[in-house]
PDB file of C-alpha atoms in Angstrom:
ATOM      1  CA  SER A1260      69.420  37.921 115.970  1.00 51.00           C
ATOM      2  CA  SER A1261      71.436  41.311 115.948  1.00 65.00           C
ATOM      3  CA  GLU A1262      73.351  42.556 118.588  1.00 90.00           C
ATOM      4  CA  LEU A1263      74.233  46.164 119.534  1.00 96.00           C
ATOM      5  CA  THR A1264      77.153  46.633 121.951  1.00 97.00           C
ATOM      6  CA  GLN A1265      78.089  49.829 124.242  1.00 98.00           C
ATOM      7  CA  ASP A1266      80.668  50.229 126.653  1.00 96.00           C
ATOM      8  CA  PRO A1267      79.526  49.591 130.415  1.00 96.00           C
ATOM      9  CA  ALA A1268      80.226  52.764 131.626  1.00 97.00           C
ATOM     10  CA  VAL A1269      81.543  56.467 131.146  1.00 97.00           C
ATOM     11  CA  SER A1270      82.369  59.364 133.333  1.00 97.00           C
ATOM     12  CA  VAL A1271      82.516  63.529 132.142  1.00 97.00           C
ATOM     13  CA  ALA A1272      83.099  66.361 134.095  1.00 97.00           C
ATOM     14  CA  LEU A1273      80.412  68.529 134.877  1.00 97.00           C
ATOM     15  CA  GLY A1274      80.532  70.766 131.475  1.00 97.00           C
ATOM     16  CA  GLN A1275      82.445  68.813 129.482  1.00 97.00           C
ATOM     17  CA  THR A1276      81.841  66.775 126.445  1.00 97.00           C
ATOM     18  CA  VAL A1277      81.096  62.735 126.539  1.00 97.00           C
ATOM     19  CA  ARG A1278      80.339  60.226 123.608  1.00 98.00           C
ATOM     20  CA  ILE A1279      78.715  57.166 123.704  1.00 97.00           C
ATOM     21  CA  THR A1280      78.866  54.462 121.193  1.00 98.00           C
ATOM     22  CA  CYS A1281      77.101  51.793 119.762  1.00 97.00           C
ATOM     23  CA  GLN A1282      78.343  49.341 117.576  1.00 97.00           C
ATOM     24  CA  GLY A1283      76.268  46.469 115.697  1.00 95.00           C
ATOM     25  CA  ASP A1284      75.861  45.297 112.113  1.00 93.00           C
ATOM     26  CA  SER A1285      72.019  46.173 111.734  1.00 92.00           C
ATOM     27  CA  LEU A1286      73.584  50.014 112.139  1.00 94.00           C
ATOM     28  CA  ARG A1287      74.774  49.668 108.378  1.00 93.00           C
ATOM     29  CA  SER A1288      71.093  49.733 107.506  1.00 90.00           C
ATOM     30  CA  PHE A1289      69.057  51.219 109.934  1.00 92.00           C
ATOM     31  CA  TYR A1290      69.349  54.655 112.441  1.00 93.00           C
ATOM     32  CA  ALA A1291      69.725  54.211 115.971  1.00 95.00           C
ATOM     33  CA  SER A1292      67.559  55.911 118.058  1.00 97.00           C
ATOM     34  CA  TRP A1293      69.028  56.803 121.918  1.00 98.00           C
ATOM     35  CA  TYR A1294      67.154  56.695 125.250  1.00 98.00           C
ATOM     36  CA  GLN A1295      68.181  58.186 128.350  1.00 98.00           C
ATOM     37  CA  GLN A1296      66.816  56.003 131.479  1.00 98.00           C
ATOM     38  CA  LYS A1297      67.080  57.354 134.872  1.00 97.00           C
ATOM     39  CA  PRO A1298      66.726  54.973 138.003  1.00 96.00           C
ATOM     40  CA  GLY A1299      63.083  53.781 138.573  1.00 95.00           C
ATOM     41  CA  GLN A1300      61.926  55.512 135.619  1.00 97.00           C
ATOM     42  CA  ALA A1301      60.872  54.403 132.058  1.00 97.00           C
ATOM     43  CA  PRO A1302      63.341  55.376 129.292  1.00 98.00           C
ATOM     44  CA  ILE A1303      62.646  58.749 127.584  1.00 97.00           C
ATOM     45  CA  LEU A1304      63.602  59.180 123.811  1.00 97.00           C
ATOM     46  CA  VAL A1305      66.662  61.544 123.067  1.00 98.00           C
ATOM     47  CA  ILE A1306      67.416  61.001 119.911  1.00 97.00           C
ATOM     48  CA  TYR A1307      66.481  59.344 116.666  1.00 96.00           C
ATOM     49  CA  GLY A1308      66.777  59.397 112.960  1.00 93.00           C
ATOM     50  CA  LYS A1309      69.871  60.923 111.380  1.00 92.00           C
ATOM     51  CA  ASN A1310      70.054  63.430 114.313  1.00 96.00           C
ATOM     52  CA  ASN A1311      66.674  64.649 115.812  1.00 96.00           C
ATOM     53  CA  ARG A1312      65.722  65.376 119.243  1.00 97.00           C
ATOM     54  CA  PRO A1313      62.327  65.125 120.356  1.00 95.00           C
ATOM     55  CA  SER A1314      60.597  68.635 121.840  1.00 95.00           C
ATOM     56  CA  GLY A1315      61.671  69.188 125.130  1.00 96.00           C
ATOM     57  CA  ILE A1316      65.357  67.378 124.742  1.00 97.00           C
ATOM     58  CA  PRO A1317      68.318  69.873 125.479  1.00 97.00           C
ATOM     59  CA  ASP A1318      70.669  70.741 122.241  1.00 96.00           C
ATOM     60  CA  ARG A1319      73.529  69.419 124.060  1.00 97.00           C
ATOM     61  CA  PHE A1320      72.230  66.060 123.199  1.00 98.00           C
ATOM     62  CA  SER A1321      73.120  65.040 118.992  1.00 98.00           C
ATOM     63  CA  GLY A1322      73.841  61.446 117.371  1.00 97.00           C
ATOM     64  CA  SER A1323      75.727  60.651 114.846  1.00 97.00           C
ATOM     65  CA  SER A1324      76.838  57.386 112.644  1.00 96.00           C
ATOM     66  CA  SER A1325      79.279  55.822 110.383  1.00 95.00           C
ATOM     67  CA  GLY A1326      79.298  52.555 109.282  1.00 95.00           C
ATOM     68  CA  ASN A1327      78.196  49.752 112.045  1.00 95.00           C
ATOM     69  CA  THR A1328      78.849  52.379 114.740  1.00 97.00           C
ATOM     70  CA  ALA A1329      76.268  55.116 116.285  1.00 97.00           C
ATOM     71  CA  SER A1330      76.961  57.668 118.589  1.00 98.00           C
ATOM     72  CA  LEU A1331      75.229  59.797 121.312  1.00 98.00           C
ATOM     73  CA  THR A1332      77.623  63.369 122.300  1.00 98.00           C
ATOM     74  CA  ILE A1333      76.325  65.385 125.103  1.00 98.00           C
ATOM     75  CA  THR A1334      78.033  68.419 124.967  1.00 98.00           C
ATOM     76  CA  GLY A1335      78.376  70.268 128.242  1.00 97.00           C
ATOM     77  CA  ALA A1336      77.210  67.364 130.345  1.00 97.00           C
ATOM     78  CA  GLN A1337      75.004  68.684 133.911  1.00 97.00           C
ATOM     79  CA  ALA A1338      74.402  66.994 136.384  1.00 97.00           C
ATOM     80  CA  GLU A1339      70.930  65.993 135.283  1.00 97.00           C
ATOM     81  CA  ASP A1340      72.213  64.190 132.451  1.00 98.00           C
ATOM     82  CA  GLU A1341      73.462  61.451 134.748  1.00 98.00           C
ATOM     83  CA  ALA A1342      72.002  58.282 133.720  1.00 98.00           C
ATOM     84  CA  ASP A1343      71.630  54.893 131.794  1.00 98.00           C
ATOM     85  CA  TYR A1344      71.625  55.798 127.966  1.00 98.00           C
ATOM     86  CA  TYR A1345      70.588  52.919 125.529  1.00 98.00           C
ATOM     87  CA  CYS A1346      70.877  52.383 121.879  1.00 97.00           C
ATOM     88  CA  ASN A1347      68.174  50.911 119.495  1.00 96.00           C
ATOM     89  CA  SER A1348      67.442  50.067 116.179  1.00 95.00           C
ATOM     90  CA  ARG A1349      65.729  47.816 113.955  1.00 93.00           C
ATOM     91  CA  ASP A1350      66.964  44.380 113.609  1.00 88.00           C
ATOM     92  CA  ARG A1351      68.888  43.075 110.506  1.00 82.00           C
ATOM     93  CA  SER A1352      65.884  41.026 109.423  1.00 81.00           C
ATOM     94  CA  GLY A1353      63.568  44.544 109.167  1.00 71.00           C
ATOM     95  CA  ASN A1354      60.062  44.414 109.783  1.00 82.00           C
ATOM     96  CA  HIS A1355      59.321  45.137 113.610  1.00 88.00           C
ATOM     97  CA  ARG A1356      62.114  43.188 114.963  1.00 92.00           C
ATOM     98  CA  VAL A1357      64.143  45.447 117.095  1.00 94.00           C
ATOM     99  CA  VAL A1358      67.617  45.283 119.373  1.00 95.00           C
ATOM    100  CA  PHE A1359      68.515  47.175 122.254  1.00 97.00           C
ATOM    101  CA  GLY A1360      72.074  48.007 123.076  1.00 97.00           C
ATOM    102  CA  THR A1361      73.735  46.491 126.227  1.00 97.00           C
ATOM    103  CA  GLY A1362      73.527  50.035 128.008  1.00 97.00           C
ATOM    104  CA  THR A1363      75.974  52.302 129.038  1.00 98.00           C
ATOM    105  CA  LYS A1364      76.001  54.005 132.400  1.00 98.00           C
ATOM    106  CA  VAL A1365      76.988  57.641 132.259  1.00 98.00           C
ATOM    107  CA  THR A1366      78.119  59.502 135.658  1.00 97.00           C
ATOM    108  CA  VAL A1367      78.691  63.096 135.842  1.00 97.00           C
ATOM    109  CA  LEU A1368      81.427  64.410 138.022  1.00 95.00           C
TER     110      LEU A1368
ATOM    111  CA  GLU B1400      48.604  63.748 125.922  1.00 95.00           C
ATOM    112  CA  VAL B1401      49.592  60.496 125.163  1.00 96.00           C
ATOM    113  CA  GLN B1402      49.368  58.169 127.525  1.00 98.00           C
ATOM    114  CA  LEU B1403      50.433  54.145 128.316  1.00 98.00           C
ATOM    115  CA  VAL B1404      49.175  52.744 131.543  1.00 98.00           C
ATOM    116  CA  GLU B1405      50.267  49.019 132.188  1.00 98.00           C
ATOM    117  CA  SER B1406      48.555  46.980 134.484  1.00 98.00           C
ATOM    118  CA  GLY B1407      48.425  43.412 135.171  1.00 97.00           C
ATOM    119  CA  GLY B1408      51.498  42.604 137.045  1.00 97.00           C
ATOM    120  CA  GLY B1409      52.236  40.832 139.892  1.00 97.00           C
ATOM    121  CA  LEU B1410      53.637  37.512 141.676  1.00 97.00           C
ATOM    122  CA  VAL B1411      53.297  34.475 139.934  1.00 97.00           C
ATOM    123  CA  GLN B1412      54.487  31.053 140.059  1.00 97.00           C
ATOM    124  CA  PRO B1413      56.854  29.126 138.036  1.00 97.00           C
ATOM    125  CA  GLY B1414      55.213  27.998 135.248  1.00 97.00           C
ATOM    126  CA  GLY B1415      51.770  30.009 135.425  1.00 98.00           C
ATOM    127  CA  SER B1416      50.633  32.364 133.514  1.00 98.00           C
ATOM    128  CA  LEU B1417      49.743  36.197 133.608  1.00 98.00           C
ATOM    129  CA  ARG B1418      48.213  38.777 131.465  1.00 98.00           C
ATOM    130  CA  LEU B1419      49.229  42.031 130.584  1.00 98.00           C
ATOM    131  CA  SER B1420      47.383  45.114 129.541  1.00 98.00           C
ATOM    132  CA  CYS B1421      48.614  48.537 128.300  1.00 98.00           C
ATOM    133  CA  ALA B1422      45.742  51.642 128.087  1.00 98.00           C
ATOM    134  CA  ALA B1423      46.451  54.168 125.521  1.00 98.00           C
ATOM    135  CA  SER B1424      44.870  57.203 125.022  1.00 98.00           C
ATOM    136  CA  GLY B1425      45.589  60.317 123.620  1.00 97.00           C
ATOM    137  CA  PHE B1426      46.034  59.097 119.962  1.00 96.00           C
ATOM    138  CA  THR B1427      44.487  56.817 117.325  1.00 97.00           C
ATOM    139  CA  PHE B1428      45.567  53.647 118.728  1.00 97.00           C
ATOM    140  CA  SER B1429      45.002  51.678 115.585  1.00 96.00           C
ATOM    141  CA  SER B1430      47.290  53.539 113.502  1.00 95.00           C
ATOM    142  CA  TYR B1431      50.646  52.513 115.664  1.00 96.00           C
ATOM    143  CA  ASP B1432      52.684  49.663 115.719  1.00 96.00           C
ATOM    144  CA  MET B1433      53.053  48.735 119.659  1.00 97.00           C
ATOM    145  CA  HIS B1434      56.013  46.684 121.641  1.00 98.00           C
ATOM    146  CA  TRP B1435      56.728  44.977 125.304  1.00 98.00           C
ATOM    147  CA  VAL B1436      60.154  45.718 126.448  1.00 98.00           C
ATOM    148  CA  ARG B1437      61.058  44.278 129.933  1.00 98.00           C
ATOM    149  CA  GLN B1438      63.713  44.978 131.925  1.00 98.00           C
ATOM    150  CA  ALA B1439      65.037  42.395 135.056  1.00 98.00           C
ATOM    151  CA  THR B1440      65.996  44.476 138.136  1.00 96.00           C
ATOM    152  CA  GLY B1441      69.539  46.087 137.219  1.00 95.00           C
ATOM    153  CA  LYS B1442      69.850  45.018 133.490  1.00 96.00           C
ATOM    154  CA  GLY B1443      69.325  46.627 130.678  1.00 97.00           C
ATOM    155  CA  LEU B1444      66.109  46.427 128.263  1.00 98.00           C
ATOM    156  CA  GLU B1445      64.986  43.633 126.417  1.00 97.00           C
ATOM    157  CA  TRP B1446      62.542  43.281 123.633  1.00 97.00           C
ATOM    158  CA  VAL B1447      60.058  41.296 124.171  1.00 97.00           C
ATOM    159  CA  SER B1448      57.365  41.434 121.121  1.00 97.00           C
ATOM    160  CA  ALA B1449      55.624  43.494 118.472  1.00 97.00           C
ATOM    161  CA  ILE B1450      52.458  43.943 116.752  1.00 97.00           C
ATOM    162  CA  GLY B1451      52.088  45.765 113.789  1.00 95.00           C
ATOM    163  CA  THR B1452      48.452  47.931 112.561  1.00 95.00           C
ATOM    164  CA  ALA B1453      47.768  44.577 110.874  1.00 94.00           C
ATOM    165  CA  GLY B1454      47.692  42.656 113.459  1.00 95.00           C
ATOM    166  CA  ASP B1455      51.169  40.931 112.689  1.00 95.00           C
ATOM    167  CA  THR B1456      53.225  39.807 115.938  1.00 97.00           C
ATOM    168  CA  TYR B1457      57.033  39.325 116.371  1.00 96.00           C
ATOM    169  CA  TYR B1458      58.678  37.758 119.424  1.00 96.00           C
ATOM    170  CA  PRO B1459      62.428  37.126 120.045  1.00 94.00           C
ATOM    171  CA  GLY B1460      63.486  33.644 120.563  1.00 94.00           C
ATOM    172  CA  SER B1461      63.164  33.727 124.623  1.00 95.00           C
ATOM    173  CA  VAL B1462      59.285  34.063 124.579  1.00 97.00           C
ATOM    174  CA  LYS B1463      58.116  32.536 121.359  1.00 96.00           C
ATOM    175  CA  GLY B1464      55.808  29.713 121.961  1.00 97.00           C
ATOM    176  CA  ARG B1465      55.209  31.452 125.345  1.00 98.00           C
ATOM    177  CA  PHE B1466      54.060  34.847 124.911  1.00 98.00           C
ATOM    178  CA  THR B1467      51.293  36.347 123.150  1.00 98.00           C
ATOM    179  CA  ILE B1468      50.831  39.645 121.651  1.00 98.00           C
ATOM    180  CA  SER B1469      47.527  41.124 120.774  1.00 98.00           C
ATOM    181  CA  ARG B1470      45.618  44.222 120.437  1.00 98.00           C
ATOM    182  CA  GLU B1471      41.991  45.317 120.654  1.00 97.00           C
ATOM    183  CA  ASN B1472      41.744  48.833 118.821  1.00 97.00           C
ATOM    184  CA  GLY B1473      38.355  49.480 120.230  1.00 97.00           C
ATOM    185  CA  LYS B1474      39.403  49.429 123.635  1.00 97.00           C
ATOM    186  CA  ASN B1475      42.924  51.348 122.860  1.00 98.00           C
ATOM    187  CA  SER B1476      44.788  48.220 124.453  1.00 98.00           C
ATOM    188  CA  LEU B1477      47.496  46.047 124.149  1.00 98.00           C
ATOM    189  CA  TYR B1478      47.951  42.768 125.579  1.00 98.00           C
ATOM    190  CA  LEU B1479      50.610  40.566 126.442  1.00 98.00           C
ATOM    191  CA  GLN B1480      49.301  36.915 127.551  1.00 98.00           C
ATOM    192  CA  MET B1481      52.577  35.189 129.277  1.00 98.00           C
ATOM    193  CA  ASN B1482      52.510  31.358 129.711  1.00 98.00           C
ATOM    194  CA  SER B1483      54.879  29.058 131.159  1.00 98.00           C
ATOM    195  CA  LEU B1484      56.434  31.669 133.250  1.00 98.00           C
ATOM    196  CA  ARG B1485      60.161  31.077 134.149  1.00 97.00           C
ATOM    197  CA  ALA B1486      62.191  33.149 137.307  1.00 97.00           C
ATOM    198  CA  GLY B1487      64.054  34.564 133.687  1.00 97.00           C
ATOM    199  CA  ASP B1488      61.204  36.422 132.947  1.00 98.00           C
ATOM    200  CA  THR B1489      60.931  38.314 136.312  1.00 98.00           C
ATOM    201  CA  ALA B1490      61.189  42.229 135.174  1.00 98.00           C
ATOM    202  CA  VAL B1491      59.766  45.674 134.852  1.00 98.00           C
ATOM    203  CA  TYR B1492      57.379  45.553 131.224  1.00 98.00           C
ATOM    204  CA  TYR B1493      56.899  48.406 129.657  1.00 98.00           C
ATOM    205  CA  CYS B1494      54.590  48.954 126.711  1.00 98.00           C
ATOM    206  CA  ALA B1495      55.532  51.356 124.260  1.00 98.00           C
ATOM    207  CA  ARG B1496      54.850  53.084 121.046  1.00 97.00           C
ATOM    208  CA  VAL B1497      56.611  53.311 117.622  1.00 94.00           C
ATOM    209  CA  ALA B1498      56.646  56.674 116.269  1.00 92.00           C
ATOM    210  CA  SER B1499      55.305  57.272 112.802  1.00 79.00           C
ATOM    211  CA  GLY B1500      57.517  58.029 110.004  1.00 77.00           C
ATOM    212  CA  ALA B1501      60.215  56.775 108.025  1.00 75.00           C
ATOM    213  CA  SER B1502      62.422  56.011 111.290  1.00 82.00           C
ATOM    214  CA  TYR B1503      61.826  53.449 113.776  1.00 89.00           C
ATOM    215  CA  TYR B1504      61.914  54.560 117.415  1.00 95.00           C
ATOM    216  CA  PHE B1505      59.817  54.664 120.345  1.00 97.00           C
ATOM    217  CA  ASP B1506      58.152  57.976 120.835  1.00 96.00           C
ATOM    218  CA  TYR B1507      56.202  57.290 124.362  1.00 97.00           C
ATOM    219  CA  TRP B1508      56.612  54.512 126.682  1.00 98.00           C
ATOM    220  CA  GLY B1509      54.588  53.439 129.740  1.00 98.00           C
ATOM    221  CA  GLN B1510      55.619  53.811 133.603  1.00 97.00           C
ATOM    222  CA  GLY B1511      55.743  50.045 133.463  1.00 98.00           C
ATOM    223  CA  THR B1512      54.445  47.107 135.615  1.00 98.00           C
ATOM    224  CA  LEU B1513      56.589  44.227 137.601  1.00 98.00           C
ATOM    225  CA  VAL B1514      56.283  40.832 136.937  1.00 98.00           C
ATOM    226  CA  ALA B1515      57.695  38.463 139.557  1.00 98.00           C
ATOM    227  CA  VAL B1516      57.983  34.866 138.757  1.00 98.00           C
ATOM    228  CA  SER B1517      58.661  32.770 142.191  1.00 96.00           C
ATOM    229  CA  SER B1518      57.664  29.708 144.254  1.00 94.00           C
TER     230      SER B1518
END
C-alpha cells in the first residue's frame, strides 16, 4: 500500500505564510486533497484537485503539486487556521483504495 | 443540505462485534461511492473501507476479513459490520462521501461515532 508522509508540526506567525507538504508515490499519479480538522470535530475539505477550494473556504488556502509532493499553502494565516491538516489521495492501486497522510499540526503564533 | 449521521458505536469486549450505520440525506445516495474512515484518540486518519455505487468493496489489510461494508440504497444507509474486534480498533469512525467528478476526494463527512474495545 502507499504511504503519505507529512511533517508532524509547523508554526506560523499570525498573518504570515506557511506551507505544508505531503510526500508519497501515489501523488505522481493522483491529486492530493487536503482536510482541516479542529479538536473534537470531523475533518473538512479545504483543497481538492489541481487547486480547487470548496465553497466557503477562504482564498488564503491554496494547493500545488510537483512530482511526488503535494503542498498546502496558507497565505496570511489566521488564528482560526490553527488545526491538524491531512492530505489524502487514491492509493497507487487505483480503484477506491485511498491513503491518508500522517497529519501536520499547524500552530498560529 | 447533505447530511451524514453515524450511529451504532459503543463499548464492546475484545472479540466482539458491532454494526455501525450511517444515515445519508440531502443527495441521491445510490449515485455516490462511500467510505469509512477512523481515528484513534490523538492519532491520524485511517482509511477503513470503501463501497462503490455498484456494490464493489475494498479494505486495507488491517481490517480485511473482519470488517464488512455494505449499503442499502433504498434506506439511504451505509453500514460497517465489525467482527473479531481488537483494542486497536478503538477509534471514532466517520462515514464520508466521495465527490462526483474526475478528482477523488471526500466532500462530506459525518460527525463520527465512537467505538471502544475493552474488557
